[in-house]
Tab-separated table of C-alpha atoms and ligand atoms in Angstrom:
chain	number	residue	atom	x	y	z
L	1	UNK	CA	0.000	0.000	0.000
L	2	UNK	CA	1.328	3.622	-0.588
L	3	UNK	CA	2.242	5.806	2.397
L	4	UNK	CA	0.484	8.567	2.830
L	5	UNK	CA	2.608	11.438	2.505
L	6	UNK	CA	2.373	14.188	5.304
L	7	UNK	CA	4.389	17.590	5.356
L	8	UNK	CA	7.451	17.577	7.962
L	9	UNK	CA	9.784	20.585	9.053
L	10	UNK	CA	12.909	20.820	7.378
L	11	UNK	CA	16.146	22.646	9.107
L	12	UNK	CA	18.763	23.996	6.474
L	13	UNK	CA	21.761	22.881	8.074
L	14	UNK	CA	24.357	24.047	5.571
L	15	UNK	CA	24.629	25.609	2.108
L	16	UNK	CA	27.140	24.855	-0.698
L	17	UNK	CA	27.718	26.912	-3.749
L	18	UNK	CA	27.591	24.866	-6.991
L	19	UNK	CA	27.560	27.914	-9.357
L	20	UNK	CA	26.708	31.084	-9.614
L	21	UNK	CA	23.139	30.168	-9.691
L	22	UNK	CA	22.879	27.319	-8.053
L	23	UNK	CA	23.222	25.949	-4.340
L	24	UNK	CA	23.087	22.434	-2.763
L	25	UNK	CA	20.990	22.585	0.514
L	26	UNK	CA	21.565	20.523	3.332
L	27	UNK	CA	18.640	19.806	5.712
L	28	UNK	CA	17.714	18.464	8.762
L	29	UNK	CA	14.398	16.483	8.561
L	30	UNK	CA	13.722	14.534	11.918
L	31	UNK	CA	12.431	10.735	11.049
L	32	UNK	CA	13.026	10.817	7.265
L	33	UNK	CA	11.977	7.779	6.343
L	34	UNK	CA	14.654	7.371	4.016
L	35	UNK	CA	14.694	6.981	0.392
L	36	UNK	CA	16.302	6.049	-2.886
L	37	UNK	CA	18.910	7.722	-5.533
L	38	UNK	CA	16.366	8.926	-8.259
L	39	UNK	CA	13.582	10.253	-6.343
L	40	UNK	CA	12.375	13.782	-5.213
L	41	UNK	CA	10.549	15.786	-2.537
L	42	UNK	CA	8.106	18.248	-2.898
L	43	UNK	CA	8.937	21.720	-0.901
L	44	UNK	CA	6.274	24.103	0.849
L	45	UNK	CA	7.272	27.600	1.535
L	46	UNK	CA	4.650	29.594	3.709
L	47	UNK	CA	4.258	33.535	3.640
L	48	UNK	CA	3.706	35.264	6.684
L	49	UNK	CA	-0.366	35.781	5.142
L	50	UNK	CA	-0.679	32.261	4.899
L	51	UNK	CA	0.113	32.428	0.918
L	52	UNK	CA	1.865	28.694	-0.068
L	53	UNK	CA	3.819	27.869	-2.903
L	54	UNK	CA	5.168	24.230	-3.692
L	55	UNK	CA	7.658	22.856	-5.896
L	56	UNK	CA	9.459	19.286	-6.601
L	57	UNK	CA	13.321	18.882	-6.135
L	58	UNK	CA	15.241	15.844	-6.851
L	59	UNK	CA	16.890	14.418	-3.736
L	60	UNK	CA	20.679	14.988	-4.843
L	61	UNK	CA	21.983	12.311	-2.393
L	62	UNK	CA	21.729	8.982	-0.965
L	63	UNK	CA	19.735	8.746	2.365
L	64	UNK	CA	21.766	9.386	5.504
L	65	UNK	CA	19.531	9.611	8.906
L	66	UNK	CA	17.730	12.340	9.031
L	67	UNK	CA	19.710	14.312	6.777
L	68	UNK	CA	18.420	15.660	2.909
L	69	UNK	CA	20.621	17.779	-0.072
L	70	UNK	CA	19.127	19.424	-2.790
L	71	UNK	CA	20.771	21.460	-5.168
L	72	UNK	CA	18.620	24.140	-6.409
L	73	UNK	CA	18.990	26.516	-9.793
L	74	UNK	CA	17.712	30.190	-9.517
L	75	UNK	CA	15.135	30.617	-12.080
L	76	UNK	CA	14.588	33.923	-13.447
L	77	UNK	CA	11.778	35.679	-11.789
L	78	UNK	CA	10.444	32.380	-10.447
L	79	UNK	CA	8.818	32.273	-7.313
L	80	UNK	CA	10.611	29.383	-5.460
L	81	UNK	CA	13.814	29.061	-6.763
L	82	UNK	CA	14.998	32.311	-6.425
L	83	UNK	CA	13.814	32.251	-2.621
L	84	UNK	CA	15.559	28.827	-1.920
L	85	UNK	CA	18.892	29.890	-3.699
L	86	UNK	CA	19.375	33.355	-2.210
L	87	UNK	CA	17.437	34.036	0.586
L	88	UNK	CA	16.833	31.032	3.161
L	89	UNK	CA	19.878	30.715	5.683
L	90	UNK	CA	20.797	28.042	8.200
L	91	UNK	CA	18.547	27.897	11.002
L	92	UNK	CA	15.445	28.426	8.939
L	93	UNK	CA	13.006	26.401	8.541
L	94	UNK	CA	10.360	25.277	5.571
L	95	UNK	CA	7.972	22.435	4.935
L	96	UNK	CA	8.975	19.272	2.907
L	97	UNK	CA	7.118	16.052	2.170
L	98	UNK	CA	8.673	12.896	0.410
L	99	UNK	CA	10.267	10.985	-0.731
L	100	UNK	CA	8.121	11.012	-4.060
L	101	UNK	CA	8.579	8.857	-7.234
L	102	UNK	CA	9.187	5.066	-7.759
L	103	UNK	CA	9.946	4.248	-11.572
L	104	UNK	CA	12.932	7.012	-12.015
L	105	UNK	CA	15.251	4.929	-9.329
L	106	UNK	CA	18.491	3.299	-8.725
L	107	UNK	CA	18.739	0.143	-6.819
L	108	UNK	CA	22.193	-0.303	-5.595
L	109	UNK	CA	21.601	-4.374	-5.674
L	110	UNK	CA	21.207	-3.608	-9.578
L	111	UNK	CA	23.909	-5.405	-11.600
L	112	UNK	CA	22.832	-3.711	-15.158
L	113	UNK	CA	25.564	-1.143	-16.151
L	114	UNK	CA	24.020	2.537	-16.107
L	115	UNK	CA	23.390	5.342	-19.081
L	116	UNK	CA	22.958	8.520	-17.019
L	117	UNK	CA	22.376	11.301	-19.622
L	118	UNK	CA	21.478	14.590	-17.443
L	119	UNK	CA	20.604	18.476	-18.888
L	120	UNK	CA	21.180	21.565	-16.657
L	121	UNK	CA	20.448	20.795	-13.254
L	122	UNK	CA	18.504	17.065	-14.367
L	123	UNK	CA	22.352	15.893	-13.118
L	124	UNK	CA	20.753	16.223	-9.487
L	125	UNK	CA	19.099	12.817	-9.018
L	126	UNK	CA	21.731	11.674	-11.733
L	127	UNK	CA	24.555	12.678	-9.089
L	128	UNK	CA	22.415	10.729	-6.149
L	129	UNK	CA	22.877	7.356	-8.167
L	130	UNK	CA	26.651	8.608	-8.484
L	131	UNK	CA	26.472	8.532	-4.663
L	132	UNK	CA	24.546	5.858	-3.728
L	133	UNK	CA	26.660	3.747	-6.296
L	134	UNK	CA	29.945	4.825	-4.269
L	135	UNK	CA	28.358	4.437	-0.913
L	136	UNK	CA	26.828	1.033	-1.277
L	137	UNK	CA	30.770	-0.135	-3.211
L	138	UNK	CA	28.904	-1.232	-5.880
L	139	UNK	CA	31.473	-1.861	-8.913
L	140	UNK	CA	28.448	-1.773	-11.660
L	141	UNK	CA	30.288	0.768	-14.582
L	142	UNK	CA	28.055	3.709	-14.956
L	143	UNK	CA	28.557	6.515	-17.696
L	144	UNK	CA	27.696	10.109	-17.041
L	145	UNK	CA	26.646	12.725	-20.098
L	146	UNK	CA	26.274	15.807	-18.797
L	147	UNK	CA	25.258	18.178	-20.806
L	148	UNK	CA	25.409	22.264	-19.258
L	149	UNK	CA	26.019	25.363	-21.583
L	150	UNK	CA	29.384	26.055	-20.163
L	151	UNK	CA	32.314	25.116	-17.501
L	152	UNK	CA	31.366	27.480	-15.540
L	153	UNK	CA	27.639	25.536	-15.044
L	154	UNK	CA	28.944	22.085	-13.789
L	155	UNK	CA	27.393	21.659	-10.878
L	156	UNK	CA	29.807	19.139	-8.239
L	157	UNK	CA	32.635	19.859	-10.074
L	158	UNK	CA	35.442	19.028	-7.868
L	159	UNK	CA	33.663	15.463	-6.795
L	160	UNK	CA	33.351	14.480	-10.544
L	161	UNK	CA	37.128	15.470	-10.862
L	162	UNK	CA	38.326	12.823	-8.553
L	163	UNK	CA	38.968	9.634	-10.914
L	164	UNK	CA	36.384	6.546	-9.332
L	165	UNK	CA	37.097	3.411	-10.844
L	166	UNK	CA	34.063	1.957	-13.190
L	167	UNK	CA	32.657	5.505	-13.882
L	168	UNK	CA	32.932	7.542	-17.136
L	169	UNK	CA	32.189	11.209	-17.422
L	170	UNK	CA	31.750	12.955	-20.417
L	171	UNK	CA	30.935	16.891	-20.349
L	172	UNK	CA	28.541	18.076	-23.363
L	173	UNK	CA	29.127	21.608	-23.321
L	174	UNK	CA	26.137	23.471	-25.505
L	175	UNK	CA	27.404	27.356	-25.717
L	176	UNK	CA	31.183	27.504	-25.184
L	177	UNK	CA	34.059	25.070	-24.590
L	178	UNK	CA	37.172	25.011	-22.666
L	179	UNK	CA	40.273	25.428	-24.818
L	180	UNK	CA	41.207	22.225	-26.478
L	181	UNK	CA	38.566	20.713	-26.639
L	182	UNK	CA	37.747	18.116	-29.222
L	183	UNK	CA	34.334	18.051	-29.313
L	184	UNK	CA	32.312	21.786	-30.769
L	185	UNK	CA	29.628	22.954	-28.672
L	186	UNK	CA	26.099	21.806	-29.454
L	187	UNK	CA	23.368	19.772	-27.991
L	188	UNK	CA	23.687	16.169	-27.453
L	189	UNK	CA	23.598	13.775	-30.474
L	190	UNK	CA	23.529	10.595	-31.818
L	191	UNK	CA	27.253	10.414	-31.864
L	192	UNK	CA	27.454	11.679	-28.433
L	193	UNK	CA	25.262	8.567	-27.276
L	194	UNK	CA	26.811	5.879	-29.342
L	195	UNK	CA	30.428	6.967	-27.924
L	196	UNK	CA	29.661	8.205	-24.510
L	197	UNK	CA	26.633	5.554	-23.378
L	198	UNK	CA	27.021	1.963	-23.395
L	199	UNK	CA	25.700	-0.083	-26.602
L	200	UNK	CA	21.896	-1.230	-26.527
L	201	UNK	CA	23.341	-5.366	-26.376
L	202	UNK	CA	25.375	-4.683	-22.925
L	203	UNK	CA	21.348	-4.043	-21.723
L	204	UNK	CA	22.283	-0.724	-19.708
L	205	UNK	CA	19.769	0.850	-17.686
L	206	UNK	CA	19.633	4.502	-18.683
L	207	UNK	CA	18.357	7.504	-16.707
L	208	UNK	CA	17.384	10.756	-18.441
L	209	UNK	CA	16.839	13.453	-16.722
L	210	UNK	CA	16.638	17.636	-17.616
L	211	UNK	CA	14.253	20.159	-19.158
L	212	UNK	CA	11.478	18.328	-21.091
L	213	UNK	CA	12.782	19.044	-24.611
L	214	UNK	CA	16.235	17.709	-23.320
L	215	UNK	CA	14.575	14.644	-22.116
L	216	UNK	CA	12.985	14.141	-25.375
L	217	UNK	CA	15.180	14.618	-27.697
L	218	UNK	CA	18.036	12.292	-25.677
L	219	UNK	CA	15.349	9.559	-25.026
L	220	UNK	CA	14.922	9.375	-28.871
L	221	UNK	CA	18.225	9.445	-29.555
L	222	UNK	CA	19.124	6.194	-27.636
L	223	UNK	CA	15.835	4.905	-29.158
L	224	UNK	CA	17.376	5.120	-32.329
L	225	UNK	CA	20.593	3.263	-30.907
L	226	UNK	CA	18.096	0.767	-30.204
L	227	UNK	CA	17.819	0.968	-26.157
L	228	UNK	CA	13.986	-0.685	-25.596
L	229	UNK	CA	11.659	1.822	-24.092
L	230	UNK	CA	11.294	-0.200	-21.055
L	231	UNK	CA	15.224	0.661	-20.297
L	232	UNK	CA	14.990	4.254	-20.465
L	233	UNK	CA	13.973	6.037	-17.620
L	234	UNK	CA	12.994	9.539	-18.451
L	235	UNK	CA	12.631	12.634	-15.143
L	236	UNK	CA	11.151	16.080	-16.732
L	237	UNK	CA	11.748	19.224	-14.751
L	238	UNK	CA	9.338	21.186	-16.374
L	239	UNK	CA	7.412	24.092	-13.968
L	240	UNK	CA	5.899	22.127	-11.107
L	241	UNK	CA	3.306	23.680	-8.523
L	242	UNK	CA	-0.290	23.727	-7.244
S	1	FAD	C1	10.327	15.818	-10.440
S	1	FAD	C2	10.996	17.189	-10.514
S	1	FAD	C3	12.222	17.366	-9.908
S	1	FAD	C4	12.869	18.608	-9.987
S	1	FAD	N1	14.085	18.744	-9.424
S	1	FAD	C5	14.740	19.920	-9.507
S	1	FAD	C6	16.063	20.049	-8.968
S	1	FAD	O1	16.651	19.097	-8.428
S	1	FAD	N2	16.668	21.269	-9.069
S	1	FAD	C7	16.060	22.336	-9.669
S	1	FAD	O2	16.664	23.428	-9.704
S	1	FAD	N3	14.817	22.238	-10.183
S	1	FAD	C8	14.137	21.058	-10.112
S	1	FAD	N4	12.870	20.955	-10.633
S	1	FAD	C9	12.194	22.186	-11.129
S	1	FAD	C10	11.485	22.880	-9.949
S	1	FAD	O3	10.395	22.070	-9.496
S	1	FAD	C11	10.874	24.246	-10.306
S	1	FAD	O4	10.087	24.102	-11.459
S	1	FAD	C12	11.930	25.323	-10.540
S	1	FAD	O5	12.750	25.492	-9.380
S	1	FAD	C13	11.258	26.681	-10.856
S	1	FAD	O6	10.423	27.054	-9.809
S	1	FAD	P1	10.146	28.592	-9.484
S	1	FAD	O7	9.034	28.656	-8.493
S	1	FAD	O8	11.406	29.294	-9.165
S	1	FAD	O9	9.656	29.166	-10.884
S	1	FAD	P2	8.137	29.450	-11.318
S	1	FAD	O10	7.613	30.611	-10.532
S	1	FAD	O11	7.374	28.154	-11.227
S	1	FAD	O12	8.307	29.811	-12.831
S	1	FAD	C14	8.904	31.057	-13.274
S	1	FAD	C15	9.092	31.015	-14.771
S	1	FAD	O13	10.100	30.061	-15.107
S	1	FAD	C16	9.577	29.013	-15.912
S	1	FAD	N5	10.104	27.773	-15.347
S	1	FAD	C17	9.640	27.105	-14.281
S	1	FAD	N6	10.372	26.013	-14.024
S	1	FAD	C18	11.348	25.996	-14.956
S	1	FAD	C19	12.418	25.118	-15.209
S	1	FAD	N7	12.644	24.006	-14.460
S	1	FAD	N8	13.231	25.423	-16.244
S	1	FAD	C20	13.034	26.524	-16.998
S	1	FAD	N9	12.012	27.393	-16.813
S	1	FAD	C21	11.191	27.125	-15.805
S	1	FAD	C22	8.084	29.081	-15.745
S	1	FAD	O14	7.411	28.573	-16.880
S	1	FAD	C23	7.857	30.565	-15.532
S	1	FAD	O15	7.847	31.234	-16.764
S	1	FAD	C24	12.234	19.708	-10.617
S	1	FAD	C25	10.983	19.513	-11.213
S	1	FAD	C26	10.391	18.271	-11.176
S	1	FAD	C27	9.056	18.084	-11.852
């Protein structure tokens, strides 16, 4: 049967730059019932007239106690974002309720080797498998396409840095790229797939997650490689709310 999901306090324990517009928040949520790498929360701010606003966030790391991260992009004149990523400070306190979402998940007993293929900040629940992959010493061989308009965009730049044995990442830069590099900026394509992913006969399971028309366009790109349907996993962060 499904639990019922009720809203609990969250503390922000500690904040974490990612980019210039974007911040990973650390909470405190007391009994979290725990969750898995893949899923999300939804987040209740409350104005001092009683005025709500929710949104959905992607959990951006494996359950540990009580304690939550998201990582959060200011959007332009949005109503949440721009509240989460510049105004609430340690101490505070807001509503969240999860965890939320069952299909887009990472087991870590899975043996199938992983296709993560994340847009903008859809590399949040993408970096949670990451994670929970590391944390549960899984040696399954995951590969990472990540694709961001620019360098200075990566989000968890420093972790993905440090060389981990049986994971492959591959940045897909859109606008600019660093000097040297071999590949021109563009969006993700076919090529990009077939070299970066795993073939469609090693059976991967592959997670694709970003702005819808990222998720589209990537999900029928590794159609087209020949992944089945039933393999590809697909999280849009279009606009959420009530
Ligand atoms: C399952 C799920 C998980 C998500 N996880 C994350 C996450 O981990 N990190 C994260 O930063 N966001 C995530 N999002 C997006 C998030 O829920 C909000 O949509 C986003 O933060 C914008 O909210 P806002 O209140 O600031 O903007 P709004 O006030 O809702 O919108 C302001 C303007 O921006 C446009 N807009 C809204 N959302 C987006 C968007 N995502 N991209 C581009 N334009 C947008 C709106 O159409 C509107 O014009 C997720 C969404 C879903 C559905």
């Amino acid at each position: 049967m499904r639990r019922r999901l009720t809203w609990q306090a969250a503390r922000l324990r500690e904040v974490r730059d990612e980019t210039a517009t974007a911040r990973t928040l650390v909470f405190d949520v007391p009994g979290w019932p725990g969750h898995l790498a893949g899923q999300h929360v939804d987040v209740r701010l409350t104005a001092d007239d009683g005025y709500t606003a929710q949104r959905s966030y992607s959990l951006a790391a494996p359950a540990d106690g009580d304690r939550i991260e998201l990582t959060v992009e200011a959007v332009p004149d949005g109503e949440v974002s721009p509240y989460l990523t510049e105004v609430v400070e340690p101490g505070d306190q807001i509503e969240i309720r999860g965890p939320v979402g069952g299909w887009f998940v990472w087991q870590p007993a899975s043996k199938a080797p992983v296709v993560l293929v994340g847009g903008g900040s859809g590399i949040v629940p993408l970096m949670a498998m990451i994670r929970a992959r590391r944390q549960a010493g899984s040696s399954v061989p995951f590969r990472l396409l990540y694709s961001l308009r620019d360098q200075d965009r990566r989000y968890y730049a420093p972790e993905l840095r440090q060389p981990e044995p049986g994971l492959d990442v591959a940045y897909l830069y859109t606008r600019a790229t660093p000097p040297g590099a071999a590949r021109p900026a563009g969006r993700i394509t076919l090529a990009d797939l077939a070299e970066g992913g795993w073939p469609a006969d090693f059976e991967p399971d592959c997670y694709v997650c970003g702005p819808t028309g990222f998720v589209e366009a990537a999900a029928d790109l590794l159609l087209t490689l020949g992944h089945p349907p039933e393999r590809i996993r697909t999280e849009r962060f279009g606009p959420t709310g009530d």
